[in-house]
Tab-separated table of C-alpha atoms in Angstrom:
chain	number	residue	atom	x	y	z
I	95	MET	CA	26.734	19.278	56.545
I	96	ARG	CA	28.642	17.754	53.468
I	97	LYS	CA	26.412	14.647	53.291
I	98	GLU	CA	23.140	16.851	53.267
I	99	ARG	CA	24.492	18.720	50.250
I	100	ASN	CA	25.293	15.596	48.182
I	101	LEU	CA	21.695	14.153	49.077
I	102	TYR	CA	19.754	17.212	48.049
I	103	GLY	CA	22.198	19.046	45.878
I	104	LEU	CA	24.100	18.410	42.512
I	105	ARG	CA	23.587	14.586	42.744
I	106	ASN	CA	19.954	14.807	43.040
I	107	HIS	CA	19.743	17.089	40.094
I	108	LYS	CA	21.480	14.556	37.838
I	109	LYS	CA	19.027	11.955	38.745
I	110	HIS	CA	16.205	14.156	37.736
I	111	CYS	CA	18.036	14.899	34.437
I	112	TYR	CA	18.637	11.305	33.725
I	113	CYS	CA	14.838	10.268	34.594
I	114	GLY	CA	13.560	13.121	32.449
I	115	LEU	CA	15.723	12.118	29.352
I	116	LEU	CA	14.802	8.572	29.882
I	117	PHE	CA	11.181	9.530	30.008
I	118	LEU	CA	11.552	11.651	26.696
I	119	LEU	CA	13.164	8.705	25.003
I	120	LEU	CA	10.485	6.281	25.959
I	121	PHE	CA	7.895	8.852	24.838
I	122	PHE	CA	9.135	9.163	21.405
I	123	MET	CA	9.816	5.564	21.093
I	124	THR	CA	6.288	4.650	21.726
I	125	SER	CA	4.677	7.559	19.849
I	126	CYS	CA	6.332	6.441	16.639
I	127	LYS	CA	5.121	2.950	17.029
I	128	THR	CA	1.394	3.816	17.773
I	129	ASN	CA	1.467	6.036	14.586
I	130	GLN	CA	1.987	3.170	12.215
I	131	PHE	CA	-0.942	0.929	11.156
I	132	LEU	CA	0.255	-2.673	10.615
I	133	ILE	CA	-1.681	-5.323	9.000
I	134	ASP	CA	-1.339	-8.956	10.051
I	135	SER	CA	-0.941	-11.234	7.118
I	136	ASN	CA	-2.516	-14.143	8.906
I	137	GLU	CA	-5.690	-12.284	9.223
I	138	VAL	CA	-5.985	-11.469	5.608
I	139	GLU	CA	-8.619	-13.623	3.570
I	140	TYR	CA	-7.547	-12.303	0.121
I	141	VAL	CA	-6.767	-8.998	-1.549
I	142	HIS	CA	-8.558	-7.686	-4.499
I	143	PHE	CA	-6.637	-5.646	-6.973
I	144	TRP	CA	-7.985	-3.145	-9.632
I	145	PHE	CA	-5.201	-1.441	-11.745
I	146	VAL	CA	-4.626	0.403	-15.026
I	147	GLY	CA	-1.854	0.434	-17.447
I	148	ASP	CA	-0.145	3.500	-18.617
I	149	ILE	CA	-2.820	5.440	-19.896
I	150	ASP	CA	-2.908	9.193	-19.871
I	151	THR	CA	-5.514	11.235	-18.124
I	152	ASN	CA	-6.150	14.854	-17.951
I	153	HIS	CA	-5.877	14.810	-14.173
I	154	ALA	CA	-4.134	12.770	-11.511
I	155	LEU	CA	-6.097	9.812	-10.221
I	156	GLU	CA	-6.357	10.755	-6.346
I	157	ASN	CA	-9.366	8.639	-5.265
I	158	CYS	CA	-9.287	4.895	-5.029
I	159	GLU	CA	-12.760	4.468	-6.508
I	160	ASP	CA	-11.572	6.224	-9.689
I	161	VAL	CA	-9.255	3.233	-10.540
I	162	VAL	CA	-12.001	0.665	-9.619
I	163	PHE	CA	-14.398	2.200	-12.016
I	164	MET	CA	-12.414	3.083	-14.849
I	165	GLN	CA	-13.325	1.158	-18.041
I	166	GLU	CA	-9.663	0.275	-18.614
I	167	SER	CA	-9.121	-1.206	-15.308
I	168	HIS	CA	-8.400	-4.893	-14.653
I	169	ASP	CA	-9.220	-6.606	-11.571
I	170	THR	CA	-7.893	-9.951	-9.969
I	171	ILE	CA	-8.235	-11.663	-6.546
I	172	MET	CA	-5.034	-12.844	-4.847
I	173	ARG	CA	-5.540	-15.707	-2.392
I	174	ASP	CA	-2.113	-17.139	-2.501
I	175	ARG	CA	-0.677	-16.842	0.951
I	176	ARG	CA	2.984	-16.221	-0.572
I	177	ILE	CA	1.666	-13.249	-2.562
I	178	ILE	CA	-0.362	-11.759	0.358
I	179	GLU	CA	2.609	-12.195	2.785
I	180	ARG	CA	4.769	-10.465	0.223
I	181	PHE	CA	2.180	-7.497	-0.566
I	182	VAL	CA	1.591	-7.023	3.350
I	183	SER	CA	5.311	-6.911	4.301
I	184	VAL	CA	5.871	-4.218	1.744
I	185	ILE	CA	2.834	-2.064	2.851
I	186	ASN	CA	3.641	-2.531	6.427
I	187	ARG	CA	7.045	-0.628	5.795
I	188	SER	CA	5.544	2.155	4.374
I	189	LYS	CA	6.034	5.529	6.421
I	190	PRO	CA	3.424	8.382	6.712
I	191	ILE	CA	4.215	11.492	4.755
I	192	ASN	CA	2.820	15.039	4.005
I	193	PRO	CA	-0.680	14.577	2.903
I	194	LYS	CA	-0.510	17.449	0.608
I	195	SER	CA	2.177	15.513	-1.694
I	196	ASN	CA	1.318	14.973	-5.185
I	197	TYR	CA	0.320	11.549	-6.123
I	198	ASP	CA	-1.553	9.679	-8.988
I	199	LEU	CA	-2.930	6.332	-8.171
I	200	ARG	CA	-2.821	3.471	-10.653
I	201	VAL	CA	-3.642	0.370	-8.414
I	202	SER	CA	-6.305	0.244	-5.920
I	203	SER	CA	-6.635	-2.823	-3.643
I	204	LEU	CA	-9.299	-4.015	-0.918
I	205	VAL	CA	-7.708	-6.247	1.765
I	206	ARG	CA	-10.450	-8.412	3.031
I	207	LEU	CA	-9.857	-9.702	6.521
I	208	LYS	CA	-10.938	-12.960	7.853
I	209	PRO	CA	-14.110	-12.868	9.862
I	210	ILE	CA	-13.995	-13.187	13.739
I	211	ASN	CA	-17.006	-15.232	15.193
I	212	GLY	CA	-18.820	-15.010	11.931
I	213	GLU	CA	-18.856	-11.035	12.175
I	214	LYS	CA	-17.369	-9.177	8.832
I	215	ARG	CA	-14.437	-6.891	9.845
I	216	PRO	CA	-13.863	-3.922	8.048
I	217	ASP	CA	-12.016	-3.885	4.660
I	218	ILE	CA	-8.596	-2.128	4.350
I	219	LYS	CA	-8.130	0.244	1.228
I	220	VAL	CA	-4.483	0.261	0.023
I	221	CYS	CA	-3.971	2.144	-3.139
I	222	ILE	CA	-0.506	2.653	-4.878
I	223	GLY	CA	0.485	5.455	-7.251
I	224	ASN	CA	3.584	7.188	-8.704
I	225	TYR	CA	5.277	3.932	-9.565
I	226	GLY	CA	5.255	2.672	-6.027
I	227	ARG	CA	6.452	5.764	-4.347
I	228	ARG	CA	3.230	6.862	-2.857
I	229	VAL	CA	0.689	4.462	-0.958
I	230	LEU	CA	-2.686	5.619	0.150
I	231	LEU	CA	-3.399	3.276	3.132
I	232	ASN	CA	-7.029	3.930	4.708
I	233	ASP	CA	-6.954	7.309	3.352
I	234	VAL	CA	-3.405	8.239	4.940
I	235	LEU	CA	-0.610	9.063	2.292
I	236	MET	CA	2.459	7.257	2.800
I	237	LYS	CA	5.803	6.684	1.386
I	238	GLY	CA	6.495	2.971	0.347
I	239	ASP	CA	9.516	1.154	-0.770
I	240	HIS	CA	8.845	2.044	-4.517
I	241	GLU	CA	11.502	-0.580	-5.887
I	242	GLU	CA	9.770	-3.512	-4.277
I	243	LEU	CA	6.350	-2.321	-4.801
I	244	GLN	CA	7.025	-1.723	-8.470
I	245	LYS	CA	8.569	-5.092	-8.853
I	246	PHE	CA	5.509	-6.623	-6.904
I	247	ILE	CA	3.100	-5.043	-9.117
I	248	GLN	CA	4.909	-5.841	-12.395
I	249	GLU	CA	5.349	-9.540	-11.486
I	250	GLU	CA	2.065	-10.253	-9.705
I	251	LEU	CA	-0.457	-7.935	-11.685
I	252	TYR	CA	0.816	-6.927	-14.957
I	253	ASP	CA	2.792	-9.760	-16.039
I	254	ALA	CA	-0.066	-11.964	-15.424
I	255	LEU	CA	-2.256	-10.486	-18.005
I	256	THR	CA	-1.982	-11.505	-21.862
I	257	PRO	CA	-1.918	-8.940	-24.551
I	258	TYR	CA	-5.620	-9.736	-25.418
I	259	GLN	CA	-6.666	-8.847	-21.942
I	260	TRP	CA	-4.863	-5.321	-22.077
I	261	LEU	CA	-6.749	-4.314	-25.146
I	262	PRO	CA	-9.572	-1.567	-24.591
I	263	GLU	CA	-13.147	-3.102	-24.759
I	264	VAL	CA	-13.902	-1.447	-28.032
I	265	ILE	CA	-11.063	-3.394	-29.753
I	266	LYS	CA	-12.131	-6.628	-28.029
I	267	ASP	CA	-15.574	-6.142	-29.581
I	268	TYR	CA	-14.341	-5.326	-32.896
I	269	LEU	CA	-12.083	-8.411	-32.978
I	270	LYS	CA	-15.170	-10.492	-31.920
I	271	ASP	CA	-16.846	-9.228	-35.137
I	272	HIS	CA	-13.585	-9.535	-37.170
I	273	PRO	CA	-11.602	-12.328	-36.016
I	274	GLU	CA	-9.483	-12.492	-39.173
I	275	GLU	CA	-7.642	-8.851	-37.936
I	276	ARG	CA	-6.694	-10.546	-34.551
I	277	ASN	CA	-3.117	-10.920	-35.755
I	278	ASN	CA	-2.880	-7.101	-36.620
I	279	TYR	CA	-3.486	-6.292	-33.084
I	280	LEU	CA	-1.832	-9.246	-31.348
I	281	SER	CA	1.347	-10.405	-32.994
I	282	ASP	CA	2.823	-12.244	-30.053
I	283	GLU	CA	-0.057	-13.943	-28.597
């Protein structure tokens, strides 16, 4: 009689508890992995960036297209594999956050993927704001590694432009008509 109690009693209850806990653990581990959208840097053909400097706006830029169509925005296309891998690795480490958080986008990018069998694949929109603290990845708000993102943006985008390229178009047009005043606007070029 004692053997039956061990087979169907307390010992069997522990097995069910351990199996249930193992199932819950596996469920939580796999659900966290599936919520994350990862970009494979080997599949990226190039990344097209649009970015604005420190200009004041009346309202926060919460739409990627706002940055693209601003007159003060600059654009560049990055095809260098080192830069693409660095950018993708920083973006892949971003974590989803509350979509109602405040953000102000200053950098928009379009990640163009390599075609498969001649068919174009959908582009991935990645927008960065709040000095790298917020990332909008295909319209999902995420929290990024702000120090590394800020360093990437500064080194690869902002530092690559000359002081003349940062001037607004109105002043560039004026300087074309008045080249003698170029030194007043650009002292270190």
